[in-house]
Coordinates of C-alpha atoms in Angstrom, one line a residue:
X1 CA -5.6 1.1 -22.6
X2 CA -5.4 3.5 -19.7
X3 CA -7.5 2.9 -16.6
X4 CA -8.5 5.7 -14.2
X5 CA -5.5 5.5 -11.7
X6 CA -7.9 5.9 -8.8
X7 CA -9.9 2.8 -9.7
X8 CA -7.3 0.6 -11.2
X9 CA -7.6 -3.1 -10.3
X10 CA -5.1 -4.2 -7.6
X11 CA -2.9 -7.3 -7.6
X12 CA -2.2 -8.1 -4.0
X13 CA 0.7 -10.4 -3.1
X14 CA 0.6 -12.5 0.2
X15 CA 3.8 -14.2 1.4
X16 CA 4.2 -17.6 2.9
X17 CA 5.1 -19.2 6.3
X18 CA 8.2 -17.9 8.0
X19 CA 8.6 -15.2 5.4
X20 CA 7.7 -11.6 4.9
X21 CA 6.5 -9.2 2.1
X22 CA 10.2 -8.8 1.2
X23 CA 10.0 -12.1 -0.7
X24 CA 8.1 -10.3 -3.4
X25 CA 10.5 -7.4 -3.8
X26 CA 12.3 -8.6 -6.9
X27 CA 9.2 -9.6 -8.7
X28 CA 7.4 -6.3 -7.8
X29 CA 10.5 -4.4 -9.0
X30 CA 10.4 -6.2 -12.3
X31 CA 6.6 -5.8 -12.7
X32 CA 6.8 -2.2 -11.6
X33 CA 9.0 -1.3 -14.6
X34 CA 6.6 -2.7 -17.1
X35 CA 4.2 0.1 -18.2
X36 CA 1.9 -2.5 -19.8
X37 CA 1.3 -3.7 -16.2
X38 CA 1.5 -0.5 -14.2
X39 CA -0.8 1.4 -16.6
X40 CA -3.6 -1.2 -15.8
X41 CA -2.9 -2.5 -12.3
X42 CA -1.8 -1.2 -8.9
X43 CA 0.6 -3.7 -7.2
X44 CA 0.4 -4.2 -3.5
X45 CA 1.7 -6.5 -0.8
X46 CA 0.0 -7.6 2.4
X47 CA 2.2 -8.6 5.3
X48 CA 1.2 -10.7 8.3
X49 CA 3.0 -12.0 11.4
X50 CA 4.5 -15.4 10.9
X51 CA 7.5 -16.9 12.6
X52 CA 8.9 -20.3 13.4
X53 CA 8.8 -19.8 17.2
X54 CA 7.5 -17.3 19.7
X55 CA 9.9 -16.9 22.5
X56 CA 8.1 -14.0 24.2
X57 CA 5.8 -15.6 26.8
X58 CA 3.3 -12.9 26.2
X59 CA 3.4 -13.2 22.5
X60 CA 1.2 -15.4 20.3
X61 CA 1.4 -16.6 16.8
X62 CA -2.0 -16.1 15.0
X63 CA -3.9 -19.0 13.6
X64 CA -4.7 -19.3 9.9
X65 CA -8.3 -18.4 10.4
X66 CA -7.3 -15.2 12.2
X67 CA -5.0 -14.3 9.3
X68 CA -7.8 -14.9 6.9
X69 CA -10.0 -12.5 8.9
X70 CA -7.2 -9.9 9.0
X71 CA -6.9 -10.2 5.3
X72 CA -10.7 -9.7 5.0
X73 CA -10.5 -6.5 7.2
X74 CA -7.6 -5.2 5.0
X75 CA -9.6 -5.8 1.8
X76 CA -12.6 -4.1 3.4
X77 CA -10.6 -0.9 3.8
X78 CA -11.1 2.2 1.6
X79 CA -7.9 1.4 -0.3
X80 CA -9.4 -1.9 -1.7
X81 CA -13.2 -1.6 -1.4
X82 CA -14.9 -1.5 -4.7
X83 CA -11.8 -2.3 -6.8
X84 CA -11.2 -5.4 -8.8
X85 CA -8.7 -7.7 -7.0
X86 CA -6.3 -10.4 -8.0
X87 CA -4.9 -12.2 -5.0
X88 CA -1.5 -13.9 -5.3
X89 CA -0.4 -16.2 -2.6
X90 CA 2.8 -18.1 -2.1
X91 CA 2.7 -21.2 0.1
X92 CA 0.9 -20.4 3.4
X93 CA -0.1 -17.1 1.8
X94 CA -2.4 -19.1 -0.5
X95 CA -3.8 -20.8 2.6
X96 CA -4.5 -17.4 4.1
X97 CA -6.4 -16.4 0.9
X98 CA -8.3 -19.7 1.0
X99 CA -9.2 -19.1 4.6
X100 CA -10.5 -15.7 3.7
X101 CA -12.7 -17.3 1.0
X102 CA -14.0 -20.0 3.2
X103 CA -14.8 -17.6 6.1
X104 CA -16.7 -15.3 3.7
X105 CA -18.7 -18.2 2.2
X106 CA -19.5 -20.1 5.4
X107 CA -20.2 -16.9 7.3
X108 CA -22.9 -15.9 4.7
X109 CA -20.9 -13.0 3.4
X110 CA -20.2 -14.2 -0.1
X111 CA -20.8 -10.7 -1.4
X112 CA -17.4 -9.7 0.2
X113 CA -15.8 -11.7 -2.7
X114 CA -17.6 -9.7 -5.4
X115 CA -14.4 -7.7 -6.3
X116 CA -12.2 -10.8 -6.4
X117 CA -11.5 -11.6 -10.1
X118 CA -9.0 -14.4 -9.6
X119 CA -6.6 -16.0 -7.1
X120 CA -3.2 -17.3 -8.1
X121 CA -1.4 -19.8 -5.9
X122 CA 2.3 -20.6 -6.0
X123 CA 3.3 -23.8 -4.1
X124 CA 0.3 -23.5 -1.8
X125 CA 0.0 -26.7 0.3
X126 CA -3.8 -27.1 0.0
X127 CA -3.4 -30.7 1.0
X128 CA -0.6 -30.2 3.6
X129 CA 3.1 -29.8 3.3
X130 CA 5.8 -32.4 3.8
X131 CA 8.6 -29.9 3.1
X132 CA 10.8 -29.7 6.3
X133 CA 8.3 -32.0 8.1
X134 CA 10.9 -33.7 10.2
X135 CA 12.5 -30.5 11.3
X136 CA 9.1 -28.9 11.9
X137 CA 8.0 -31.8 14.0
X138 CA 11.1 -31.6 16.1
X139 CA 10.7 -27.9 16.8
X140 CA 7.0 -28.5 17.5
X141 CA 8.0 -30.7 20.5
X142 CA 9.4 -27.6 22.1
X143 CA 7.2 -24.9 20.6
X144 CA 3.6 -25.0 19.4
X145 CA 3.0 -23.1 16.2
X146 CA -0.6 -23.0 15.0
X147 CA 0.5 -21.9 11.5
X148 CA 2.9 -24.9 11.2
X149 CA 0.2 -27.3 12.5
X150 CA -2.1 -26.0 9.7
X151 CA 0.6 -26.8 7.1
X152 CA 0.6 -30.4 8.2

């Protein structure tokens, strides 16, 4: 089945805490070689700022809700608008997607989700994360990280 290339559904991958879109490279390379997938879907990644600490005194690490709103702005761009979406999030990436959903629903903008067909979450800590908790708590004594706080 061939879908009009201009209007193919998009599968958008969102990385986790302390990571980058590079974490998806191997998977996207494999998927990109499978014509059964690429003939039907466009594959895309969305990168957002996340780091363990911010040493620049003028710098700031965005909060989860800000990331959800940034994702909403991206999905409202011409590249995505009006196209079916599958959102795939790893770890905090899943929380960013959930924040996007929650903001749309509580803000009375549920129609923004009309194009979302499914969301797939890998190791998303919907009820908090204990992985590396002791190290994260130690680091948090010196540096406040709103993304790490959300993971708790």
